[in-house]
Amino acid sequence: MGRYFSLPLLLVCLCPSLGLGEEQGVVRAAFDIGSQNTKLVVVRVDPARMEILEVLYPNGKEDGQIPVPYNEVLRANRNMENRDVCDIIDRGVAAINKLKEFATPFNPVGYVGVGTASFREVGPLGPKVIKELSRRTDVPLELISFAKEGKLEFIAAIKDSCASADRVVTWDIGSLDMQFNMLKPGHQTLEDVLVDELELGAIAFKRKLIKRLGKPGDTPNPLNGEEIDQSIDWVEELASKVPEAFLDKLADPNTVVLGSGGVHRFCVRLQAMKPEDKAYNLGMVERALQKVEGMSDGQIDSPFANTQVSNLILVAGFMEKLRIRQVVPSKAHVGLGVALDNRLWSQIHETDQLAATSSTTGTSATDPCPSTASAAP
């Protein structure tokens, strides 16, 4: 591929739990209802300082998430009474309730959750599904904007690391979209976050790549060296849409790029990094691409084989175009930001309390999905 360059890796300290004792702080449980997975985090926080005192769940034995493929179902069906929509709501309710069981032993003061891209992109159906999930689980849920999502992700990544907010750009790659987040130039508070969103998440990009290359089926693999190089060139064109403010920030050698989401934390880390590595650079990504060049999904042998190569192409193209020196994978996600956001916490709970005075929970005669048998095809 001929693009390799190497840079010394900047060591970034990731903050451990402070462990200040169970008598301090408030325990909150927060859900991130994403395109492919429902995630839960239970944390002890100091609301006044917006600090994480202790991560109680997930604790290493569990990964804190359950797969629920909202994206595929909601994109294909826009009718709330459609059988597939009802089924995915049932799965979503089961996932939330199962995760609540893991939170119960920690006695959280309450639950809060947010829905993100897959619910924003299906018109009126998205808010209806979020409302139904909330009604059936007794968990206050809100469908948030991409700007709010970016802010929460930025807060989560900052609080999970030792880096100063004014030195950080967060790069979040989800299933449907990608976000770059940073403090607005000249601003110093976490209320002033600049967010740029592109429809280039792992699944969205894979679909675009398949269409561009004229590949049959649901995978772009196998990809030869020429196809990989051409695809990286194309990604660089897509990356040119990132605003100038981010380019200026990334040009600063003191800037730290924190990578959120499964693409950074799992796909790239497992393919390009050694266990002792804290960060990766472009050269490491390109070596990983060379290893999977020409391989089919079966040869890659991964549950995520159909995005494994395209994810590396996506990351390589953006790193080269934006001159990103290195990326530090972060385990932070939107749910952690939700647990820390006092304003969102109070707003959702106030709305939930008002709703509780005018309606009852549980299945009723007006349930849009009274049973699978009666749901519309």
CSV table of C-alpha atoms in Angstrom, one decimal:
chain,number,residue,atom,x,y,z
A,1,MET,CA,0.0,0.0,0.0
A,2,GLY,CA,3.0,2.3,0.4
A,3,ARG,CA,1.5,4.7,2.9
A,4,TYR,CA,3.4,3.7,6.0
A,5,PHE,CA,4.8,6.2,8.4
A,6,SER,CA,5.7,5.8,12.0
A,7,LEU,CA,5.5,8.2,14.9
A,8,PRO,CA,6.5,7.8,18.5
A,9,LEU,CA,3.5,6.9,20.6
A,10,LEU,CA,2.4,9.4,23.2
A,11,LEU,CA,1.6,7.8,26.5
A,12,VAL,CA,-1.8,8.8,27.9
A,13,CYS,CA,-2.7,8.0,31.4
A,14,LEU,CA,-6.2,6.5,31.8
A,15,CYS,CA,-7.7,7.4,35.1
A,16,PRO,CA,-8.6,4.4,37.4
A,17,SER,CA,-11.6,4.5,39.7
A,18,LEU,CA,-10.9,6.8,42.6
A,19,GLY,CA,-12.3,4.4,45.1
A,20,LEU,CA,-13.4,7.0,47.7
A,21,GLY,CA,-15.7,4.7,49.6
A,22,GLU,CA,-19.3,3.7,49.4
A,23,GLU,CA,-20.5,6.3,51.7
A,24,GLN,CA,-19.6,9.1,49.2
A,25,GLY,CA,-21.3,10.1,46.0
A,26,VAL,CA,-24.5,9.0,44.3
A,27,VAL,CA,-25.0,5.7,42.4
A,28,ARG,CA,-26.6,6.2,39.0
A,29,ALA,CA,-27.5,3.7,36.3
A,30,ALA,CA,-27.5,4.9,32.7
A,31,PHE,CA,-28.5,3.2,29.4
A,32,ASP,CA,-27.2,3.9,25.9
A,33,ILE,CA,-29.8,2.5,23.5
A,34,GLY,CA,-27.7,2.3,20.3
A,35,SER,CA,-28.2,1.0,16.8
A,36,GLN,CA,-26.9,-2.5,17.5
A,37,ASN,CA,-26.4,-2.8,21.3
A,38,THR,CA,-28.1,-1.7,24.5
A,39,LYS,CA,-25.5,-0.7,27.0
A,40,LEU,CA,-25.7,-0.1,30.8
A,41,VAL,CA,-23.2,1.5,33.1
A,42,VAL,CA,-23.6,1.8,36.9
A,43,VAL,CA,-21.3,4.4,38.4
A,44,ARG,CA,-20.8,6.2,41.7
A,45,VAL,CA,-20.5,9.9,40.8
A,46,ASP,CA,-20.0,13.2,42.5
A,47,PRO,CA,-22.7,15.3,40.9
A,48,ALA,CA,-21.3,18.6,42.2
A,49,ARG,CA,-18.0,18.1,40.5
A,50,MET,CA,-19.3,15.8,37.6
A,51,GLU,CA,-16.6,13.3,38.6
A,52,ILE,CA,-16.6,9.5,38.4
A,53,LEU,CA,-15.8,8.0,41.8
A,54,GLU,CA,-16.2,4.4,40.9
A,55,VAL,CA,-17.4,2.2,38.0
A,56,LEU,CA,-19.6,-0.5,39.6
A,57,TYR,CA,-20.8,-2.2,36.4
A,58,PRO,CA,-19.6,-3.5,34.1
A,59,ASN,CA,-16.8,-4.9,36.3
A,60,GLY,CA,-14.7,-7.0,33.9
A,61,LYS,CA,-16.8,-10.2,34.2
A,62,GLU,CA,-19.6,-8.7,32.1
A,63,ASP,CA,-19.3,-6.4,29.1
A,64,GLY,CA,-22.4,-4.4,30.0
A,65,GLN,CA,-24.3,-4.7,26.7
A,66,ILE,CA,-26.8,-6.9,25.0
A,67,PRO,CA,-27.2,-7.0,21.2
A,68,VAL,CA,-30.5,-5.6,19.9
A,69,PRO,CA,-30.4,-4.8,16.1
A,70,TYR,CA,-32.7,-1.8,16.0
A,71,ASN,CA,-31.0,-0.4,13.0
A,72,GLU,CA,-31.9,-3.2,10.5
A,73,VAL,CA,-35.5,-3.5,11.7
A,74,LEU,CA,-36.4,0.2,12.0
A,75,ARG,CA,-34.9,1.0,8.6
A,76,ALA,CA,-36.9,-1.6,6.9
A,77,ASN,CA,-40.2,-1.0,8.7
A,78,ARG,CA,-41.8,2.4,9.5
A,79,ASN,CA,-45.1,1.1,11.0
A,80,MET,CA,-45.3,0.9,14.7
A,81,GLU,CA,-47.7,-2.1,14.5
A,82,ASN,CA,-45.5,-4.1,12.1
A,83,ARG,CA,-44.7,-7.5,13.5
A,84,ASP,CA,-40.9,-7.1,13.2
A,85,VAL,CA,-41.0,-3.7,14.9
A,86,CYS,CA,-43.1,-5.2,17.8
A,87,ASP,CA,-40.6,-8.1,18.0
A,88,ILE,CA,-37.6,-5.7,18.2
A,89,ILE,CA,-39.4,-3.7,20.9
A,90,ASP,CA,-39.9,-7.0,22.9
A,91,ARG,CA,-36.2,-7.8,22.5
A,92,GLY,CA,-35.3,-4.2,23.6
A,93,VAL,CA,-37.5,-4.4,26.7
A,94,ALA,CA,-36.0,-7.8,27.6
A,95,ALA,CA,-32.5,-6.4,27.2
A,96,ILE,CA,-33.2,-3.4,29.4
A,97,ASN,CA,-34.9,-5.5,32.1
A,98,LYS,CA,-32.0,-8.0,32.0
A,99,LEU,CA,-29.4,-5.3,32.4
A,100,LYS,CA,-31.5,-3.7,35.3
A,101,GLU,CA,-31.0,-7.0,37.1
A,102,PHE,CA,-27.2,-6.4,37.1
A,103,ALA,CA,-27.7,-2.9,38.4
A,104,THR,CA,-30.1,-3.8,41.3
A,105,PRO,CA,-27.4,-5.0,43.7
A,106,PHE,CA,-25.8,-1.6,43.7
A,107,ASN,CA,-29.0,0.2,44.7
A,108,PRO,CA,-28.9,3.0,42.2
A,109,VAL,CA,-31.0,6.1,42.9
A,110,GLY,CA,-32.6,5.7,39.5
A,111,TYR,CA,-32.2,4.9,35.9
A,112,VAL,CA,-31.9,7.2,32.9
A,113,GLY,CA,-31.3,6.3,29.2
A,114,VAL,CA,-31.0,7.9,25.8
A,115,GLY,CA,-31.6,6.7,22.2
A,116,THR,CA,-29.2,7.7,19.5
A,117,ALA,CA,-28.7,7.6,15.7
A,118,SER,CA,-30.8,4.6,14.6
A,119,PHE,CA,-33.9,6.2,16.2
A,120,ARG,CA,-33.2,9.7,14.8
A,121,GLU,CA,-33.0,8.4,11.3
A,122,VAL,CA,-36.4,6.7,11.0
A,123,GLY,CA,-38.7,9.7,11.2
A,124,PRO,CA,-41.7,9.6,13.6
A,125,LEU,CA,-41.2,5.9,14.4
A,126,GLY,CA,-38.0,6.6,16.4
A,127,PRO,CA,-39.6,8.6,19.2
A,128,LYS,CA,-42.5,6.2,19.4
A,129,VAL,CA,-40.2,3.2,19.9
A,130,ILE,CA,-38.3,5.1,22.6
A,131,LYS,CA,-41.5,6.0,24.3
A,132,GLU,CA,-42.7,2.4,24.2
A,133,LEU,CA,-39.5,1.1,25.6
A,134,SER,CA,-39.6,3.6,28.4
A,135,ARG,CA,-43.3,2.8,29.2
A,136,ARG,CA,-42.7,-0.9,29.4
A,137,THR,CA,-39.5,-0.8,31.4
A,138,ASP,CA,-40.1,2.1,33.8
A,139,VAL,CA,-36.8,3.6,32.6
A,140,PRO,CA,-37.0,7.3,31.6
A,141,LEU,CA,-35.6,7.5,28.1
A,142,GLU,CA,-35.0,10.4,25.7
A,143,LEU,CA,-34.2,10.5,22.0
A,144,ILE,CA,-31.3,13.0,21.9
A,145,SER,CA,-29.9,15.1,19.0
A,146,PHE,CA,-26.5,14.3,17.4
A,147,ALA,CA,-25.1,17.5,19.1
A,148,LYS,CA,-26.3,16.3,22.5
A,149,GLU,CA,-24.9,12.8,21.8
A,150,GLY,CA,-21.5,14.3,20.9
A,151,LYS,CA,-21.4,16.4,24.0
A,152,LEU,CA,-22.2,13.4,26.2
A,153,GLU,CA,-19.6,11.3,24.5
A,154,PHE,CA,-17.0,14.0,24.9
A,155,ILE,CA,-17.8,14.4,28.6
A,156,ALA,CA,-17.6,10.6,29.1
A,157,ALA,CA,-14.2,10.3,27.4
A,158,ILE,CA,-12.7,13.3,29.2
A,159,LYS,CA,-13.9,12.0,32.6
A,160,ASP,CA,-12.6,8.5,31.8
A,161,SER,CA,-9.1,9.8,31.0
A,162,CYS,CA,-6.5,12.0,32.6
A,163,ALA,CA,-6.3,14.4,29.6
A,164,SER,CA,-7.3,18.0,30.0
A,165,ALA,CA,-10.5,18.8,28.0
A,166,ASP,CA,-8.8,21.7,26.1
A,167,ARG,CA,-6.2,19.2,24.7
A,168,VAL,CA,-8.6,16.5,23.5
A,169,VAL,CA,-10.5,15.6,20.3
A,170,THR,CA,-12.8,12.6,20.7
A,171,TRP,CA,-13.4,10.5,17.6
A,172,ASP,CA,-16.4,8.3,18.1
A,173,ILE,CA,-17.3,5.7,15.4
A,174,GLY,CA,-20.7,4.1,15.9
A,175,SER,CA,-22.7,1.8,13.7
A,176,LEU,CA,-24.4,4.5,11.6
A,177,ASP,CA,-22.5,7.7,12.2
A,178,MET,CA,-19.1,9.1,13.2
A,179,GLN,CA,-18.5,12.1,15.4
A,180,PHE,CA,-15.5,14.4,16.1
A,181,ASN,CA,-15.9,16.4,19.3
A,182,MET,CA,-13.8,19.1,21.0
A,183,LEU,CA,-14.2,22.2,23.1
A,184,LYS,CA,-15.2,25.2,21.0
A,185,PRO,CA,-12.2,27.4,20.2
A,186,GLY,CA,-11.7,29.9,23.0
A,187,HIS,CA,-14.0,28.1,25.4
A,188,GLN,CA,-13.1,26.2,28.6
A,189,THR,CA,-16.3,24.5,29.9
A,190,LEU,CA,-17.9,21.2,29.1
A,191,GLU,CA,-21.0,23.1,28.1
A,192,ASP,CA,-19.3,24.4,25.0
A,193,VAL,CA,-18.6,21.4,22.8
A,194,LEU,CA,-18.1,21.6,19.1
A,195,VAL,CA,-19.6,18.5,17.4
A,196,ASP,CA,-19.2,17.3,13.8
A,197,GLU,CA,-21.2,14.3,12.6
A,198,LEU,CA,-20.8,12.3,9.4
A,199,GLU,CA,-22.9,9.4,8.3
A,200,LEU,CA,-19.9,7.1,8.2
A,201,GLY,CA,-20.3,4.7,11.0
A,202,ALA,CA,-19.1,1.1,10.6
A,203,ILE,CA,-22.3,-0.3,9.1
A,204,ALA,CA,-23.1,2.8,7.1
A,205,PHE,CA,-19.6,2.9,5.6
A,206,LYS,CA,-19.6,-0.8,4.8
A,207,ARG,CA,-22.8,-0.3,2.8
A,208,LYS,CA,-21.4,2.6,0.9
A,209,LEU,CA,-18.2,0.7,0.1
A,210,ILE,CA,-20.1,-2.4,-1.1
A,211,LYS,CA,-22.1,-0.1,-3.4
A,212,ARG,CA,-19.1,1.8,-4.7
A,213,LEU,CA,-17.1,-1.4,-5.5
A,214,GLY,CA,-20.1,-3.2,-6.9
A,215,LYS,CA,-19.8,-6.1,-4.5
A,216,PRO,CA,-22.6,-8.6,-4.2
A,217,GLY,CA,-24.2,-9.5,-0.8
A,218,ASP,CA,-23.6,-8.0,2.6
A,219,THR,CA,-19.8,-7.9,2.7
A,220,PRO,CA,-17.1,-6.0,0.7
A,221,ASN,CA,-14.6,-8.9,1.3
A,222,PRO,CA,-12.3,-10.1,-0.2
A,223,LEU,CA,-10.5,-6.9,-1.1
A,224,ASN,CA,-7.2,-6.9,-3.0
A,225,GLY,CA,-4.4,-4.3,-2.5
A,226,GLU,CA,-5.6,-2.1,-5.3
A,227,GLU,CA,-9.2,-2.0,-4.0
A,228,ILE,CA,-7.9,-1.2,-0.5
A,229,ASP,CA,-5.7,1.7,-1.8
A,230,GLN,CA,-8.5,3.1,-3.9
A,231,SER,CA,-10.9,2.9,-1.0
A,232,ILE,CA,-8.5,4.7,1.3
A,233,ASP,CA,-8.2,7.5,-1.3
A,234,TRP,CA,-12.0,7.7,-1.4
A,235,VAL,CA,-12.2,7.9,2.4
A,236,GLU,CA,-9.7,10.8,2.3
A,237,GLU,CA,-12.2,12.6,0.0
A,238,LEU,CA,-15.0,12.0,2.5
A,239,ALA,CA,-12.8,13.2,5.4
A,240,SER,CA,-12.2,16.5,3.6
A,241,LYS,CA,-15.7,17.5,5.0
A,242,VAL,CA,-14.4,17.8,8.5
A,243,PRO,CA,-14.5,21.5,9.6
A,244,GLU,CA,-11.3,23.5,9.7
A,245,ALA,CA,-11.5,24.0,13.5
A,246,PHE,CA,-10.8,20.3,14.0
A,247,LEU,CA,-7.9,20.3,11.5
A,248,ASP,CA,-6.3,23.2,13.4
A,249,LYS,CA,-6.7,21.3,16.7
A,250,LEU,CA,-5.4,18.1,15.3
A,251,ALA,CA,-2.3,19.9,13.9
A,252,ASP,CA,-1.3,20.8,17.5
A,253,PRO,CA,1.2,18.1,18.6
A,254,ASN,CA,-0.1,18.4,22.2
A,255,THR,CA,-3.6,17.3,21.1
A,256,VAL,CA,-4.7,13.9,22.3
A,257,VAL,CA,-7.2,11.9,20.2
A,258,LEU,CA,-9.5,9.6,22.2
A,259,GLY,CA,-11.2,6.9,20.1
A,260,SER,CA,-14.7,5.9,21.4
A,261,GLY,CA,-16.8,3.0,20.2
A,262,GLY,CA,-16.2,-0.6,19.2
A,263,VAL,CA,-14.3,0.2,16.0
A,264,HIS,CA,-11.4,1.7,18.0
A,265,ARG,CA,-11.7,-0.3,21.2
A,266,PHE,CA,-12.2,-3.7,19.6
A,267,CYS,CA,-11.7,-3.8,15.8
A,268,VAL,CA,-8.5,-1.7,15.5
A,269,ARG,CA,-7.2,-2.6,18.9
A,270,LEU,CA,-7.4,-6.3,18.4
A,271,GLN,CA,-6.1,-6.2,14.9
A,272,ALA,CA,-3.4,-3.6,15.1
A,273,MET,CA,-2.3,-3.3,18.7
A,274,LYS,CA,-0.3,-5.5,21.0
A,275,PRO,CA,-1.7,-6.1,24.5
A,276,GLU,CA,0.8,-3.6,26.1
A,277,ASP,CA,0.1,-0.8,23.6
A,278,LYS,CA,-1.9,2.2,24.8
A,279,ALA,CA,-2.4,3.8,21.4
A,280,TYR,CA,-2.1,3.1,17.7
A,281,ASN,CA,-0.8,5.1,14.7
A,282,LEU,CA,-1.4,4.9,11.0
A,283,GLY,CA,1.5,2.5,10.4
A,284,MET,CA,0.0,0.0,12.7
A,285,VAL,CA,-3.4,0.2,11.0
A,286,GLU,CA,-1.8,-0.3,7.6
A,287,ARG,CA,0.1,-3.4,8.8
A,288,ALA,CA,-3.2,-4.8,10.0
A,289,LEU,CA,-4.7,-4.1,6.6
A,290,GLN,CA,-1.9,-6.0,4.9
A,291,LYS,CA,-2.7,-9.1,7.0
A,292,VAL,CA,-6.3,-9.2,5.8
A,293,GLU,CA,-5.7,-8.3,2.2
A,294,GLY,CA,-7.5,-10.8,-0.1
A,295,MET,CA,-9.2,-12.6,2.8
A,296,SER,CA,-12.9,-13.7,2.7
A,297,ASP,CA,-15.2,-13.4,5.7
A,298,GLY,CA,-14.6,-17.1,6.4
A,299,GLN,CA,-10.9,-16.7,6.4
A,300,ILE,CA,-11.1,-13.7,8.8
A,301,ASP,CA,-13.1,-15.9,11.1
A,302,SER,CA,-14.9,-13.2,13.2
A,303,PRO,CA,-18.5,-12.5,14.0
A,304,PHE,CA,-17.8,-9.0,12.6
A,305,ALA,CA,-15.8,-10.1,9.6
A,306,ASN,CA,-18.0,-8.2,7.1
A,307,THR,CA,-16.9,-4.9,8.7
A,308,GLN,CA,-13.4,-5.9,9.9
A,309,VAL,CA,-11.5,-4.7,6.8
A,310,SER,CA,-13.8,-1.8,5.9
A,311,ASN,CA,-13.3,-0.4,9.5
A,312,LEU,CA,-9.5,-0.4,9.0
A,313,ILE,CA,-9.9,1.3,5.7
A,314,LEU,CA,-12.2,4.0,7.2
A,315,VAL,CA,-9.8,4.6,10.1
A,316,ALA,CA,-6.7,4.7,7.8
A,317,GLY,CA,-8.3,7.2,5.4
A,318,PHE,CA,-9.3,9.6,8.2
A,319,MET,CA,-5.9,9.3,10.0
A,320,GLU,CA,-4.0,10.1,6.8
A,321,LYS,CA,-6.2,13.0,5.6
A,322,LEU,CA,-6.5,14.6,9.0
A,323,ARG,CA,-2.9,13.9,9.9
A,324,ILE,CA,-4.0,12.1,13.1
A,325,ARG,CA,-0.7,11.1,14.8
A,326,GLN,CA,-2.2,8.4,17.1
A,327,VAL,CA,-5.5,7.3,18.7
A,328,VAL,CA,-5.9,6.2,22.3
A,329,PRO,CA,-8.9,3.7,22.4
A,330,SER,CA,-11.4,4.7,25.1
A,331,LYS,CA,-13.9,2.4,26.9
A,332,ALA,CA,-16.2,5.4,27.5
A,333,HIS,CA,-19.6,5.6,25.8
A,334,VAL,CA,-22.6,7.9,25.8
A,335,GLY,CA,-24.1,6.1,28.8
A,336,LEU,CA,-21.3,7.3,31.0
A,337,GLY,CA,-21.9,10.8,29.9
A,338,VAL,CA,-25.6,10.3,30.7
A,339,ALA,CA,-24.7,9.3,34.3
A,340,LEU,CA,-22.7,12.4,34.7
A,341,ASP,CA,-25.0,14.9,33.1
A,342,ASN,CA,-27.0,16.5,35.9
A,343,ARG,CA,-29.2,18.6,33.6
A,344,LEU,CA,-30.3,15.6,31.5
A,345,TRP,CA,-30.8,13.5,34.7
A,346,SER,CA,-33.1,16.1,36.3
A,347,GLN,CA,-35.0,16.9,33.1
A,348,ILE,CA,-35.8,13.3,32.2
A,349,HIS,CA,-36.9,12.5,35.8
A,350,GLU,CA,-39.1,15.6,36.0
A,351,THR,CA,-40.7,14.7,32.7
A,352,ASP,CA,-41.2,11.1,33.8
A,353,GLN,CA,-42.8,12.2,37.1
A,354,LEU,CA,-45.3,14.4,35.2
A,355,ALA,CA,-46.1,11.6,32.9
A,356,ALA,CA,-46.7,9.2,35.8
A,357,THR,CA,-49.4,11.5,37.2
A,358,SER,CA,-51.5,11.2,34.0
A,359,SER,CA,-50.9,7.6,32.9
A,360,THR,CA,-50.3,4.1,34.2
A,361,THR,CA,-47.5,1.8,33.3
A,362,GLY,CA,-47.7,-1.7,32.0
A,363,THR,CA,-49.6,-3.2,29.0
A,364,SER,CA,-53.0,-1.6,28.3
A,365,ALA,CA,-55.8,-1.8,25.8
A,366,THR,CA,-54.0,0.9,23.7
A,367,ASP,CA,-50.7,-1.1,23.6
A,368,PRO,CA,-49.4,-0.7,20.0
A,369,CYS,CA,-48.0,-4.2,20.2
A,370,PRO,CA,-50.6,-6.1,22.2
A,371,SER,CA,-49.3,-9.5,20.9
A,372,THR,CA,-47.2,-10.9,18.2
A,373,ALA,CA,-50.1,-12.8,16.7
A,374,SER,CA,-52.2,-9.7,16.2
A,375,ALA,CA,-49.4,-7.5,14.9
A,376,ALA,CA,-49.6,-6.3,11.3
A,377,PRO,CA,-47.4,-8.1,8.9
